PDB file of C-alpha atoms in Angstrom:
ATOM      1  CA  MET O 952      -2.066   6.812 -43.281  1.00 57.00           C
ATOM      2  CA  LEU O 953       1.508   8.258 -42.295  1.00 52.00           C
ATOM      3  CA  LEU O 954      -0.298  11.017 -40.557  1.00 52.00           C
ATOM      4  CA  LYS O 955      -2.267   8.764 -38.874  1.00 53.00           C
ATOM      5  CA  LYS O 956       0.619   6.496 -37.779  1.00 51.00           C
ATOM      6  CA  LEU O 957       2.608   9.822 -36.786  1.00 45.00           C
ATOM      7  CA  ARG O 958      -0.298  10.933 -34.620  1.00 53.00           C
ATOM      8  CA  GLU O 959      -0.381   7.601 -32.812  1.00 55.00           C
ATOM      9  CA  ASN O 960       3.504   7.659 -32.387  1.00 51.00           C
ATOM     10  CA  TYR O 961       3.012  11.619 -30.683  1.00 52.00           C
ATOM     11  CA  ARG O 962       0.710  10.255 -28.684  1.00 49.00           C
ATOM     12  CA  LEU O 963       3.218   7.234 -27.466  1.00 41.00           C
ATOM     13  CA  LEU O 964       5.576   9.870 -26.835  1.00 45.00           C
ATOM     14  CA  PHE O 965       3.565  12.318 -25.323  1.00 47.00           C
ATOM     15  CA  ILE O 966       2.309  10.005 -22.461  1.00 46.00           C
ATOM     16  CA  LEU O 967       5.890   8.431 -22.131  1.00 45.00           C
ATOM     17  CA  PHE O 968       6.897  11.999 -21.523  1.00 51.00           C
ATOM     18  CA  LEU O 969       4.050  12.739 -18.784  1.00 49.00           C
ATOM     19  CA  LEU O 970       5.143   9.204 -17.448  1.00 51.00           C
ATOM     20  CA  ASN O 971       9.032  10.516 -17.359  1.00 54.00           C
ATOM     21  CA  SER O 972       7.826  13.802 -15.551  1.00 53.00           C
ATOM     22  CA  CYS O 973       9.283  14.912 -12.187  1.00 50.00           C
ATOM     23  CA  ASN O 974       6.208  14.705 -10.433  1.00 56.00           C
ATOM     24  CA  ASN O 975       5.710  10.950 -11.288  1.00 63.00           C
ATOM     25  CA  LYS O 976       8.900   9.256 -10.741  1.00 70.00           C
ATOM     26  CA  LEU O 977       9.745   6.898  -8.081  1.00 78.00           C
ATOM     27  CA  ASP O 978      12.554   7.723  -5.519  1.00 75.00           C
ATOM     28  CA  LYS O 979      15.990   6.449  -6.717  1.00 81.00           C
ATOM     29  CA  ASN O 980      16.441   5.656  -2.760  1.00 83.00           C
ATOM     30  CA  LEU O 981      13.122   3.717  -3.042  1.00 94.00           C
ATOM     31  CA  PHE O 982      12.996   0.436  -0.528  1.00 94.00           C
ATOM     32  CA  ILE O 983      10.182  -1.323   1.392  1.00 97.00           C
ATOM     33  CA  GLU O 984      10.993  -2.949   4.598  1.00 96.00           C
ATOM     34  CA  GLN O 985       8.998  -5.124   6.445  1.00 94.00           C
ATOM     35  CA  LEU O 986       8.398  -4.021  10.163  1.00 94.00           C
ATOM     36  CA  ASN O 987       7.755  -7.471  11.899  1.00 88.00           C
ATOM     37  CA  VAL O 988       4.841  -6.992  14.609  1.00 81.00           C
ATOM     38  CA  PRO O 989       4.098  -9.308  17.224  1.00 73.00           C
ATOM     39  CA  ASP O 990       0.497 -11.606  16.855  1.00 74.00           C
ATOM     40  CA  SER O 991       0.522 -10.577  13.087  1.00 85.00           C
ATOM     41  CA  VAL O 992      -0.997 -13.722  13.078  1.00 89.00           C
ATOM     42  CA  TYR O 993      -3.817 -14.997  15.079  1.00 88.00           C
ATOM     43  CA  THR O 994      -7.229 -17.405  15.510  1.00 92.00           C
ATOM     44  CA  SER O 995     -10.884 -16.996  15.967  1.00 93.00           C
ATOM     45  CA  GLU O 996     -13.568 -19.281  16.017  1.00 94.00           C
ATOM     46  CA  ASP O 997     -17.051 -18.594  15.059  1.00 92.00           C
ATOM     47  CA  ARG O 998     -19.785 -20.941  14.652  1.00 93.00           C
ATOM     48  CA  GLY O 999     -17.080 -23.973  14.893  1.00 92.00           C
ATOM     49  CA  ASP O1000     -14.646 -22.800  12.005  1.00 91.00           C
ATOM     50  CA  THR O1001     -11.572 -21.462  12.672  1.00 92.00           C
ATOM     51  CA  LEU O1002     -10.996 -17.876  10.659  1.00 92.00           C
ATOM     52  CA  ILE O1003      -6.861 -17.311  10.618  1.00 93.00           C
ATOM     53  CA  TYR O1004      -5.878 -13.816  10.256  1.00 94.00           C
ATOM     54  CA  LYS O1005      -2.696 -12.531   8.902  1.00 92.00           C
ATOM     55  CA  ASN O1006      -1.020  -8.601   9.155  1.00 93.00           C
ATOM     56  CA  ASN O1007       1.660  -7.491   7.315  1.00 93.00           C
ATOM     57  CA  ILE O1008       3.371  -4.407   7.962  1.00 95.00           C
ATOM     58  CA  PHE O1009       5.966  -2.479   5.734  1.00 97.00           C
ATOM     59  CA  ILE O1010       7.471   0.772   5.639  1.00 98.00           C
ATOM     60  CA  ILE O1011       8.202   2.888   2.041  1.00 98.00           C
ATOM     61  CA  HIS O1012      11.401   4.418   1.961  1.00 97.00           C
ATOM     62  CA  GLY O1013      11.225   6.909  -0.458  1.00 96.00           C
ATOM     63  CA  PHE O1014       7.008   7.285  -0.916  1.00 96.00           C
ATOM     64  CA  LYS O1015       5.672   9.934  -3.104  1.00 95.00           C
ATOM     65  CA  ARG O1016       2.168   9.414  -3.912  1.00 95.00           C
ATOM     66  CA  ASN O1017       1.802   8.910  -7.638  1.00 95.00           C
ATOM     67  CA  GLU O1018       0.383   6.619 -10.051  1.00 94.00           C
ATOM     68  CA  ILE O1019       4.051   4.831 -10.565  1.00 94.00           C
ATOM     69  CA  MET O1020       4.224   4.267  -6.996  1.00 96.00           C
ATOM     70  CA  LYS O1021       0.399   2.862  -7.044  1.00 96.00           C
ATOM     71  CA  ALA O1022       1.769   0.305 -10.109  1.00 95.00           C
ATOM     72  CA  TYR O1023       4.955  -0.502  -7.743  1.00 96.00           C
ATOM     73  CA  ILE O1024       3.159  -1.352  -4.453  1.00 97.00           C
ATOM     74  CA  ASP O1025       0.253  -3.289  -6.231  1.00 96.00           C
ATOM     75  CA  SER O1026       3.044  -5.462  -8.270  1.00 94.00           C
ATOM     76  CA  PHE O1027       4.608  -5.794  -4.756  1.00 95.00           C
ATOM     77  CA  VAL O1028       1.305  -6.935  -3.335  1.00 95.00           C
ATOM     78  CA  GLU O1029       0.854  -8.995  -6.148  1.00 92.00           C
ATOM     79  CA  LYS O1030       3.999 -11.216  -5.045  1.00 89.00           C
ATOM     80  CA  HIS O1031       3.216 -11.568  -1.679  1.00 84.00           C
ATOM     81  CA  LYS O1032      -0.795 -12.506  -2.500  1.00 85.00           C
ATOM     82  CA  LYS O1033       0.428 -15.195  -4.611  1.00 78.00           C
ATOM     83  CA  LYS O1034       2.782 -17.132  -1.578  1.00 72.00           C
ATOM     84  CA  ASP O1035      -0.069 -16.238   1.450  1.00 77.00           C
ATOM     85  CA  ALA O1036      -3.788 -14.833   0.809  1.00 82.00           C
ATOM     86  CA  ALA O1037      -5.170 -18.029   0.138  1.00 84.00           C
ATOM     87  CA  PHE O1038      -4.094 -19.602   3.337  1.00 87.00           C
ATOM     88  CA  TYR O1039      -5.573 -17.090   5.506  1.00 92.00           C
ATOM     89  CA  THR O1040      -9.420 -16.194   6.197  1.00 93.00           C
ATOM     90  CA  GLN O1041      -8.187 -12.608   6.190  1.00 93.00           C
ATOM     91  CA  TYR O1042      -4.505 -11.353   4.884  1.00 93.00           C
ATOM     92  CA  SER O1043      -3.996  -7.790   4.760  1.00 94.00           C
ATOM     93  CA  LEU O1044      -0.907  -5.632   3.963  1.00 95.00           C
ATOM     94  CA  SER O1045      -0.466  -2.658   5.181  1.00 97.00           C
ATOM     95  CA  PHE O1046       2.139   0.173   3.740  1.00 98.00           C
ATOM     96  CA  TYR O1047       3.137   3.325   6.068  1.00 98.00           C
ATOM     97  CA  LYS O1048       5.731   6.057   4.502  1.00 98.00           C
ATOM     98  CA  PHE O1049       9.010   6.309   6.714  1.00 98.00           C
ATOM     99  CA  SER O1050       8.150   9.223   9.124  1.00 97.00           C
ATOM    100  CA  GLU O1051      10.535   9.937  12.477  1.00 97.00           C
ATOM    101  CA  TYR O1052       7.528   8.251  14.257  1.00 96.00           C
ATOM    102  CA  THR O1053       7.419   5.750  11.481  1.00 97.00           C
ATOM    103  CA  ASN O1054      10.472   3.872  11.504  1.00 97.00           C
ATOM    104  CA  LYS O1055      11.807   0.248  12.701  1.00 95.00           C
ATOM    105  CA  GLU O1056      13.992   1.849  15.348  1.00 95.00           C
ATOM    106  CA  TYR O1057      11.524   4.013  17.020  1.00 96.00           C
ATOM    107  CA  LEU O1058       8.723   1.590  16.813  1.00 95.00           C
ATOM    108  CA  GLU O1059      11.127  -1.209  17.862  1.00 92.00           C
ATOM    109  CA  LYS O1060      10.694   0.943  21.142  1.00 94.00           C
ATOM    110  CA  ASN O1061       7.529   2.493  21.187  1.00 94.00           C
ATOM    111  CA  PRO O1062       5.334   0.040  19.471  1.00 92.00           C
ATOM    112  CA  ARG O1063       2.164   1.420  20.170  1.00 92.00           C
ATOM    113  CA  ASP O1064       2.792   4.522  18.223  1.00 95.00           C
ATOM    114  CA  LEU O1065       1.858   2.338  15.101  1.00 95.00           C
ATOM    115  CA  VAL O1066      -1.843   2.765  16.282  1.00 92.00           C
ATOM    116  CA  ARG O1067      -1.638   5.861  18.235  1.00 94.00           C
ATOM    117  CA  ILE O1068       0.510   7.828  15.791  1.00 96.00           C
ATOM    118  CA  SER O1069       1.427   6.533  12.144  1.00 96.00           C
ATOM    119  CA  GLN O1070      -1.860   5.362  11.705  1.00 95.00           C
ATOM    120  CA  ASP O1071      -3.536   8.632  11.683  1.00 95.00           C
ATOM    121  CA  LYS O1072       0.214  10.327  10.224  1.00 96.00           C
ATOM    122  CA  ASP O1073       1.830   7.811   7.526  1.00 98.00           C
ATOM    123  CA  LEU O1074      -0.555   4.480   6.857  1.00 98.00           C
ATOM    124  CA  VAL O1075      -0.871   5.499   2.961  1.00 98.00           C
ATOM    125  CA  TYR O1076      -2.167   1.813   1.264  1.00 98.00           C
ATOM    126  CA  ASN O1077      -4.076  -0.943   3.082  1.00 97.00           C
ATOM    127  CA  TYR O1078      -4.525  -4.198   0.454  1.00 97.00           C
ATOM    128  CA  ILE O1079      -6.895  -7.053   2.479  1.00 95.00           C
ATOM    129  CA  TYR O1080      -8.026 -10.351   1.352  1.00 94.00           C
ATOM    130  CA  PHE O1081     -11.125 -11.507   2.430  1.00 92.00           C
ATOM    131  CA  ASN O1082     -11.436 -15.456   1.464  1.00 88.00           C
ATOM    132  CA  ASN O1083      -9.193 -14.194  -1.033  1.00 85.00           C
ATOM    133  CA  LYS O1084     -11.159 -11.134  -2.822  1.00 91.00           C
ATOM    134  CA  LEU O1085      -9.053  -8.003  -2.390  1.00 93.00           C
ATOM    135  CA  SER O1086     -10.579  -4.495  -0.989  1.00 95.00           C
ATOM    136  CA  PHE O1087      -8.046  -1.594  -1.435  1.00 96.00           C
ATOM    137  CA  PHE O1088      -8.129   1.495   0.491  1.00 97.00           C
ATOM    138  CA  GLU O1089      -6.036   4.334   0.005  1.00 97.00           C
ATOM    139  CA  TYR O1090      -5.286   6.891   3.083  1.00 97.00           C
ATOM    140  CA  GLU O1091      -3.723  10.169   3.867  1.00 96.00           C
ATOM    141  CA  ASN O1092      -3.876  11.495   7.266  1.00 94.00           C
ATOM    142  CA  GLY O1093      -5.481   9.598   8.831  1.00 93.00           C
ATOM    143  CA  LYS O1094      -8.675   9.292   6.468  1.00 94.00           C
ATOM    144  CA  ILE O1095      -9.813   6.680   3.574  1.00 94.00           C
ATOM    145  CA  ILE O1096      -9.195   9.033   0.121  1.00 95.00           C
ATOM    146  CA  PHE O1097     -10.202   6.275  -1.713  1.00 95.00           C
ATOM    147  CA  PRO O1098     -12.668   4.867  -2.038  1.00 94.00           C
ATOM    148  CA  LYS O1099     -14.655   7.687  -2.414  1.00 87.00           C
ATOM    149  CA  SER O1100     -17.387   7.580   0.693  1.00 77.00           C
ATOM    150  CA  SER O1101     -20.395   9.656   1.092  1.00 70.00           C
ATOM    151  CA  VAL O1102     -21.095   8.473   4.201  1.00 69.00           C
ATOM    152  CA  THR O1103     -19.920  10.905   7.225  1.00 67.00           C
ATOM    153  CA  VAL O1104     -19.032   9.706  10.684  1.00 67.00           C
ATOM    154  CA  GLU O1105     -19.472  12.074  13.762  1.00 69.00           C
TER     155      GLU O1105
END
């Protein structure tokens, strides 16, 4: 019994050690900045129904691709979802890592570069609520890395 308890504690300590390793930490300067984009809310008509879409853009300062970052962003999204997702037909939150092109000052002067440059280089997460049902996509260098797909478009 005592040996079993020690093994359980050892496993817990080992897991805590792994989570605390330097590869799986949040940057001490981590913060998320919302980018105010014109036309972030728009409507359309479909068979007499009004559809309302909203897209929020966020820039992550201190981004590191790891499980702790993903859990942190999931928590951030959950807080925003509670306020807004049910009201919109489609509500999306897009997260970009901070870079020389993906930062508030640059994008205010060059708004088209969000699609031209940032989307291919710095988009990391996209959470899309369609009729309050979540779809999640993770990107790296402009390509979806989660969920994995066997479909190739050329």
